[in-house]
Short mmCIF file of C-alpha atoms (C1' of nucleotides) in Angstrom, two decimals:
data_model
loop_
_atom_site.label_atom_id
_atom_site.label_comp_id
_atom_site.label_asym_id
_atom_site.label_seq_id
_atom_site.Cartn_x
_atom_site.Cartn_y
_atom_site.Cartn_z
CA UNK U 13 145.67 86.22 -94.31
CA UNK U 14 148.03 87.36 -96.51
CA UNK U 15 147.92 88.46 -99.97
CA UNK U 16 150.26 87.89 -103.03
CA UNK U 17 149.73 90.28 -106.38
CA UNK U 18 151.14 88.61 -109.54
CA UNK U 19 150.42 88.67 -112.93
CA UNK U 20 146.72 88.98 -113.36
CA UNK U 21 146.24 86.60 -110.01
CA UNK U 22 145.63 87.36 -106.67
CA UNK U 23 146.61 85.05 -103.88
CA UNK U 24 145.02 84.88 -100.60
CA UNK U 25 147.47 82.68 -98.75
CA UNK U 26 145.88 81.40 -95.40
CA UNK U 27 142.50 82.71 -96.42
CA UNK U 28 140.02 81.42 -93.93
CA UNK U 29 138.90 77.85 -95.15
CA UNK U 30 135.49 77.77 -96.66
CA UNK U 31 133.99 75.51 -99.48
CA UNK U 32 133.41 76.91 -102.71
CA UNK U 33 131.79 74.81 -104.27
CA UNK U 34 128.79 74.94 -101.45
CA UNK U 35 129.03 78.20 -100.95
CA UNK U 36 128.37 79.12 -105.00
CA UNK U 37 126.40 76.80 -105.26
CA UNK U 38 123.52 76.83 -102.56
CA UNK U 39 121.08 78.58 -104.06
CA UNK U 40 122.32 81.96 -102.90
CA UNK U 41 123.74 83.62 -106.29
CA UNK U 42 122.82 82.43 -109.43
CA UNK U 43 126.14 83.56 -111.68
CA UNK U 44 128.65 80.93 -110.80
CA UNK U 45 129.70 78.44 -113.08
CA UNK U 46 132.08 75.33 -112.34
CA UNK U 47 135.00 74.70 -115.12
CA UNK U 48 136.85 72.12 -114.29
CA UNK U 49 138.82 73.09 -110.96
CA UNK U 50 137.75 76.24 -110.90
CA UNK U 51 134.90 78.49 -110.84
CA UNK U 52 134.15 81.57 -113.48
CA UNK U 53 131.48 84.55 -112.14
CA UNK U 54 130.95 87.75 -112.70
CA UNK U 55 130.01 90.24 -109.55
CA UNK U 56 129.82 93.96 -109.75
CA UNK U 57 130.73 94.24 -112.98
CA UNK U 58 134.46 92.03 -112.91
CA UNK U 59 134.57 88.66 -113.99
CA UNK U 60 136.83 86.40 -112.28
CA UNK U 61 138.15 82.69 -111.97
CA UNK U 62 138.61 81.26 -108.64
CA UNK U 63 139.75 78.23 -106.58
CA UNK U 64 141.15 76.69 -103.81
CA UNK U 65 144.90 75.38 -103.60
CA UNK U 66 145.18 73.99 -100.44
CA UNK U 67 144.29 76.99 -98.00
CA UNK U 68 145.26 79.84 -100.28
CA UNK U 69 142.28 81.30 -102.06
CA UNK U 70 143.34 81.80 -105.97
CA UNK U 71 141.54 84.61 -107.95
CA UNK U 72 142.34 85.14 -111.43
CA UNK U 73 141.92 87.25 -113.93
CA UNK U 74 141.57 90.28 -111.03
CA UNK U 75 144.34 92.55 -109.05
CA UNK U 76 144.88 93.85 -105.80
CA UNK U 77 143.06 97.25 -106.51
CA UNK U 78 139.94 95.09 -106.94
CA UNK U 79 140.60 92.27 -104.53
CA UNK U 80 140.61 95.26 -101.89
CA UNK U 81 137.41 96.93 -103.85
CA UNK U 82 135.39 93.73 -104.31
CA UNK U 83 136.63 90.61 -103.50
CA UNK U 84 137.12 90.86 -100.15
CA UNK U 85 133.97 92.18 -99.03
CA UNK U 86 132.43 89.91 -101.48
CA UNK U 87 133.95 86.57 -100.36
CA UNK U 88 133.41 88.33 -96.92
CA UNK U 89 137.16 87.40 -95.65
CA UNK U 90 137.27 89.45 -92.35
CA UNK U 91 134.18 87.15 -91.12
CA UNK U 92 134.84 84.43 -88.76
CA UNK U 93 132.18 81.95 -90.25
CA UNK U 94 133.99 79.16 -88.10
CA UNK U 95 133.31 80.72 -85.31
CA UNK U 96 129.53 80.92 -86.35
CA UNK U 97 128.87 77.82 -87.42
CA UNK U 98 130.56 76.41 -83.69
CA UNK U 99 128.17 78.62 -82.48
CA UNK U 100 125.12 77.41 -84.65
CA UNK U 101 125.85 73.94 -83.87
CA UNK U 102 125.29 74.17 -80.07
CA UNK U 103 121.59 75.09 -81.00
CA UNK U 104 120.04 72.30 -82.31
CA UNK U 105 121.96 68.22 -82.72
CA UNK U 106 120.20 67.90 -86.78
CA UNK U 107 121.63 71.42 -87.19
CA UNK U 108 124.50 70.00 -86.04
CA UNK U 109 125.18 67.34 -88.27
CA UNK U 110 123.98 69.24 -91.11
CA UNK U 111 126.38 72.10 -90.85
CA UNK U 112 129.00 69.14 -90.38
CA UNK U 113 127.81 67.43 -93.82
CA UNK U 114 127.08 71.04 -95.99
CA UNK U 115 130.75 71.74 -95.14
CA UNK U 116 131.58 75.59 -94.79
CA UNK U 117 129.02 77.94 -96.72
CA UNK U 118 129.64 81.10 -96.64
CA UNK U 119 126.82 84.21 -97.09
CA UNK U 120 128.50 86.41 -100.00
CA UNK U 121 128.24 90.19 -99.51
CA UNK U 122 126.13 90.51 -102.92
CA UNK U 123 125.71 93.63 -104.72
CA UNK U 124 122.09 94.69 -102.83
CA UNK U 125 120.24 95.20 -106.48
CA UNK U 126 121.59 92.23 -108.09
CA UNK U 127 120.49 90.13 -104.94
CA UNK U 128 117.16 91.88 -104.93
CA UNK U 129 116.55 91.50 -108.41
CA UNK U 130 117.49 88.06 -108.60
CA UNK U 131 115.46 86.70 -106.02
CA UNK U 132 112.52 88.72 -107.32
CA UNK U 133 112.85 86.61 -110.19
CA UNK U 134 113.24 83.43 -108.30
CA UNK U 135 109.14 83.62 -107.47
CA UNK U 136 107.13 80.66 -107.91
CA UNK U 137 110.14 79.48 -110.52
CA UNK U 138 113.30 76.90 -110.55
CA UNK U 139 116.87 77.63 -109.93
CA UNK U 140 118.05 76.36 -113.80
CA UNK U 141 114.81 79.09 -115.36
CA UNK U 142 116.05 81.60 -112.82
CA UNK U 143 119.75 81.49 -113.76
CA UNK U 144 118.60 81.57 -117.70
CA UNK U 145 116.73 84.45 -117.37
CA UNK U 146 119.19 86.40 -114.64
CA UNK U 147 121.46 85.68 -117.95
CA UNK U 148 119.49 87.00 -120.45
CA UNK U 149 118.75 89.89 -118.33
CA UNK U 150 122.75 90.30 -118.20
CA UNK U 151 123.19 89.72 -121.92
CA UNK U 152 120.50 92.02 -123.16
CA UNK U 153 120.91 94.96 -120.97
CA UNK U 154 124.10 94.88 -118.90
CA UNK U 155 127.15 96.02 -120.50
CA UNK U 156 129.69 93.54 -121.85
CA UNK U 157 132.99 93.33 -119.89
CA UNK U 158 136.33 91.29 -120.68
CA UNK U 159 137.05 90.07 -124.33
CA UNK U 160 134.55 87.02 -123.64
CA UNK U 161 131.26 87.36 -123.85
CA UNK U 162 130.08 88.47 -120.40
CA UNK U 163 127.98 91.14 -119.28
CA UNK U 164 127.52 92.89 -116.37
CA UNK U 165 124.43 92.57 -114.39
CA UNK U 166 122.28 95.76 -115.58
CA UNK U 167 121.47 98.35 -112.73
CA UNK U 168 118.48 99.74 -111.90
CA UNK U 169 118.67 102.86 -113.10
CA UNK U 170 119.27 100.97 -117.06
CA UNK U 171 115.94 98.75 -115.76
CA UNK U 172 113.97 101.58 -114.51
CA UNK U 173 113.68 103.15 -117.77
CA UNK U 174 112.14 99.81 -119.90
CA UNK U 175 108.73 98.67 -120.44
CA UNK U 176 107.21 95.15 -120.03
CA UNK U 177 107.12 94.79 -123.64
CA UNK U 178 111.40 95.87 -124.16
CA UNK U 179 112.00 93.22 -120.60
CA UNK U 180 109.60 90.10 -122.82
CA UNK U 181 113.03 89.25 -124.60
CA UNK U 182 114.03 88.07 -120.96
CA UNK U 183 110.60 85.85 -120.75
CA UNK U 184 110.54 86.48 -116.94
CA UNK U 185 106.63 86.32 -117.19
CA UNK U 186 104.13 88.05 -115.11
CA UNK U 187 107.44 88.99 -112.81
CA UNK U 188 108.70 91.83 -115.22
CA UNK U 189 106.49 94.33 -113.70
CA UNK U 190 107.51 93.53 -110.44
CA UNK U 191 112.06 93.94 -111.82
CA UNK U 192 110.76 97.39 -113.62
CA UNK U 193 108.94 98.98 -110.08
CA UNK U 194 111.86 97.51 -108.15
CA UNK U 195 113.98 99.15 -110.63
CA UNK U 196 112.25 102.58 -110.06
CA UNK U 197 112.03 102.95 -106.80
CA UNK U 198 115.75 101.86 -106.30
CA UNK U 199 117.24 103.92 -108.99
CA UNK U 200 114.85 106.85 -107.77
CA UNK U 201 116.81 106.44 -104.07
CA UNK U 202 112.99 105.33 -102.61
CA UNK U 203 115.00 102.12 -101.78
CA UNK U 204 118.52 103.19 -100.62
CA UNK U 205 120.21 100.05 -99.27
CA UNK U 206 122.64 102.29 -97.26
CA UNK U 207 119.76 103.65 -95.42
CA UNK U 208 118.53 99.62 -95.27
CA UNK U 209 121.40 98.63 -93.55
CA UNK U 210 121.22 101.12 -90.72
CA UNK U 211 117.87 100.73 -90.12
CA UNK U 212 116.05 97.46 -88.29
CA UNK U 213 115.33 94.44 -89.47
CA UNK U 214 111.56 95.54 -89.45
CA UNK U 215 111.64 98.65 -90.53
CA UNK U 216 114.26 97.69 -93.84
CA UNK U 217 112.00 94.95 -94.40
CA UNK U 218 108.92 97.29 -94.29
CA UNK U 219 110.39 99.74 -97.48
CA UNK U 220 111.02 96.29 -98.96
CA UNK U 221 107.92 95.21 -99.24
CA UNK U 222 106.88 98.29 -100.37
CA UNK U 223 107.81 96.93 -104.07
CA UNK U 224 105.47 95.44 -106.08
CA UNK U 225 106.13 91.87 -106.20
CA UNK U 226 108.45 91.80 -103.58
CA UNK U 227 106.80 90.02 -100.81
CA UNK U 228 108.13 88.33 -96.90
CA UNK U 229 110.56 86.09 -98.51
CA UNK U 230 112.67 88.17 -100.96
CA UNK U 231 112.31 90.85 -98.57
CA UNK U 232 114.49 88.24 -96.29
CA UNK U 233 116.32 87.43 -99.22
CA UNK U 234 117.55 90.86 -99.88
CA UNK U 235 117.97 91.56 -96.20
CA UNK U 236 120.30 88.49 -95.65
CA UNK U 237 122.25 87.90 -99.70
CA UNK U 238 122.13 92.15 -100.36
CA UNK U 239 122.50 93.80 -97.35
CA UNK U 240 124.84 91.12 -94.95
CA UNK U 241 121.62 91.12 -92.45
CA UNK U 242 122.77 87.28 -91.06
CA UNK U 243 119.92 87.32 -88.71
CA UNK U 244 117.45 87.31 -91.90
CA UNK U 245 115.23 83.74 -92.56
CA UNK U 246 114.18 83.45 -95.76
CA UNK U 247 111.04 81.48 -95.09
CA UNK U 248 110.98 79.12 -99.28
CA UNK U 249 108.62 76.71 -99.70
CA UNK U 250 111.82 73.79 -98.30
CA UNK U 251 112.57 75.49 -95.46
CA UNK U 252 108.49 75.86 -94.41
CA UNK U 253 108.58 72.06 -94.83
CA UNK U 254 112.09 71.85 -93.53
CA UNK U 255 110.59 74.14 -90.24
CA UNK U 256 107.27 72.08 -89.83
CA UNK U 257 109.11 69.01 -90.03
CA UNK U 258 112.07 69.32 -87.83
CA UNK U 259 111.40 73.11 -85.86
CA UNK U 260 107.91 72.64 -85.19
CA UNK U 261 106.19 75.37 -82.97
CA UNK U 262 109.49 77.07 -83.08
CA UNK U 263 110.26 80.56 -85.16
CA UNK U 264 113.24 82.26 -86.61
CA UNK U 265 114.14 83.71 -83.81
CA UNK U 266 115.53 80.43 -82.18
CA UNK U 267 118.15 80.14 -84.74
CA UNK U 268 119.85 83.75 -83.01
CA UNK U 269 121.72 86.38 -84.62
CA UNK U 270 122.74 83.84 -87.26
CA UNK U 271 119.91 82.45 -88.16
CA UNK U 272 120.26 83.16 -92.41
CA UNK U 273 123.27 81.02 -92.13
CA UNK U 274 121.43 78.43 -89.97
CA UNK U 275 118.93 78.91 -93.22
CA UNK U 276 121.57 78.49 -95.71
CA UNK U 277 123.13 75.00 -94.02
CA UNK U 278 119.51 73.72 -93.78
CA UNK U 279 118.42 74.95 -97.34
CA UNK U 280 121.34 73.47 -98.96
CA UNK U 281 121.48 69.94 -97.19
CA UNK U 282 117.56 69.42 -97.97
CA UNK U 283 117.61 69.99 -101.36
CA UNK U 284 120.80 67.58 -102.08
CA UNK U 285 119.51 64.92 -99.55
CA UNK U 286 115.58 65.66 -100.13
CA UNK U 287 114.97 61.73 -99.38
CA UNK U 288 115.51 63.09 -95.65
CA UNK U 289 112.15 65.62 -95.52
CA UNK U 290 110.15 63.38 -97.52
CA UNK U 291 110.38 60.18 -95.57
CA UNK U 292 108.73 59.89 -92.58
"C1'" DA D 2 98.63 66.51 -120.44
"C1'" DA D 3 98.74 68.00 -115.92
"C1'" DC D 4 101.86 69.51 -112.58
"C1'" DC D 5 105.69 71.96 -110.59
"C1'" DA D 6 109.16 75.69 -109.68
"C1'" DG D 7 113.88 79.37 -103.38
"C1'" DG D 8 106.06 83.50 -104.03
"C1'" DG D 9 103.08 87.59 -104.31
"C1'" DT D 10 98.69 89.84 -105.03
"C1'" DG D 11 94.05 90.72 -104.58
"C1'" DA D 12 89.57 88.92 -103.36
"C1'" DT D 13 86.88 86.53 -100.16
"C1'" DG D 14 85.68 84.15 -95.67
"C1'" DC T 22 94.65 86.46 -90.01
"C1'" DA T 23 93.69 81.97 -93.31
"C1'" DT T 24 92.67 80.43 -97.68
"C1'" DC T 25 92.54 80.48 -102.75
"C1'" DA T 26 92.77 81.32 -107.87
"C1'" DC T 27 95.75 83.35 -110.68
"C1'" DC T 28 99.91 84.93 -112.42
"C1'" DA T 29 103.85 83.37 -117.62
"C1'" DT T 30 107.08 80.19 -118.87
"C1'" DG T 31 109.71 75.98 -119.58
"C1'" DG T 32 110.72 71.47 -118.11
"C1'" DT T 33 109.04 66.73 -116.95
#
DNA sequence: AACCAGGGTGATG
DNA sequence: CATCACCATGGT
């Protein structure tokens, strides 16, 4: 890996080979957009354009300063995810060929309060609702960054000071409650994701929970897309049917030390080919 | 028009 | 512990 500062572009020449567009695009982040070739986000608080030439990772509109600061961690570059997905593929032969079909996903390294957020509002809702409110959320009260018109996603301490009424404008429903005590008790340091990550996957998952509206499931989802816990399982209403179906009688735990990525190859390949859990 | 969406809560058995 | 109505909202 070796990277090349020009302009406002950063290359990442032999970055390890993943797929971008699976990897934005598996139901893990909700802020990537395709145009054309590329893909436009925005992650703690820089908005960038990125794409694949070959095997050199292009980001534009960034610099090294922030490559080093964000991008890298984000994109999670020092990880070997070949090396885990060999490994995942000796588990299990459907596993197999699903990880061989989904192509290369990659678990970001999210900011933990956007990823906690977000999947609070992902509750008993669809991804297209869930991305127009995480943007409304953004447009309302994060703070607007670049000459475009993009916002940053708000922090907690900005959300822990609003009502339910001053959050309606966002229509998140009966889940704006649950983003304004989330808010609180992260902004107050009662959730401190630094403390999360050194903690077990029990215990972290225990202060979790401890937010109103924040239940098993985005308590895995903030363990595995916030905090880069790759053993967490998100347990959605596909993969229950994907588990029952295919994994019967068998937990989490079978999946290993990788088992979120084992989640996010399953996820992904189920809802594209759902024709394969339905039938029979 | 009823039903569903990357669920959680509180009540009840 | 298992089940169940209910939770707001927008799309089909």
């Amino acid at each position: 890996m070796k990277i090349i500062e020009l302009d406002d572009k950063i290359i990442v020449q032999n970055a390890e080979s993943f797929n971008l567009e699976s990897t934005l695009d598996c139901g893990q982040c909700f802020r990537w957009k395709k145009a054309g070739k590329k893909f436009h986000g925005i992650a703690f608080g820089k908005e960038i354009f990125v794409h694949f030439d070959e095997n050199n990772l292009i980001i534009e509109n960034s610099n090294l300063l922030d490559f080093n600061n964000i991008w890298k961690n984000y994109f999670d570059l020092n990880t070997n995810y070949e090396l885990i997905t060999e490994e995942l593929k000796n588990f299990n032969d459907l596993l197999k060929s699903v990880c061989e079909n989904t192509q290369k996903i990659r678990i970001l390294k999210q900011d933990f309060w956007e990823a906690l957020c977000s999947f609070i509002i992902s509750q008993n809702n669809n991804i297209p609702r869930i991305k127009k409110i995480i943007n409304s959320l953004c447009e309302n009260f994060g703070e607007k960054i670049g000459k475009n018109n993009s916002f940053s996603f708000p922090s907690a301490k900005i959300l822990s000071n609003l009502t339910v009424e001053d959050l309606s404008i966002v229509k998140s429903g009966f889940r704006a409650k649950y983003i304004i005590d989330a808010a609180k008790k992260v902004a107050s340091g009662m959730v401190e994701p630094l403390s999360l990550k050194q903690m077990s996957m029990f215990n972290a998952k225990s202060v979790l929970m401890t937010i109103n509206g924040v239940g098993s499931k985005v308590a895995e989802c903030a363990l595995l897309y916030g905090l880069g816990r790759l053993e967490a399982f998100p347990l959605d209403v596909w993969m229950k049917k994907i588990m029952e179906k295919f994994f019967a009688g068998k937990s989490p735990k079978f999946f290993g030390q990788f088992a979120g990525v084992a989640q996010q190859h399953l996820y992904y390949y189920f809802r594209m080919n759902p024709q394969n859990l339905i039938k029979t």
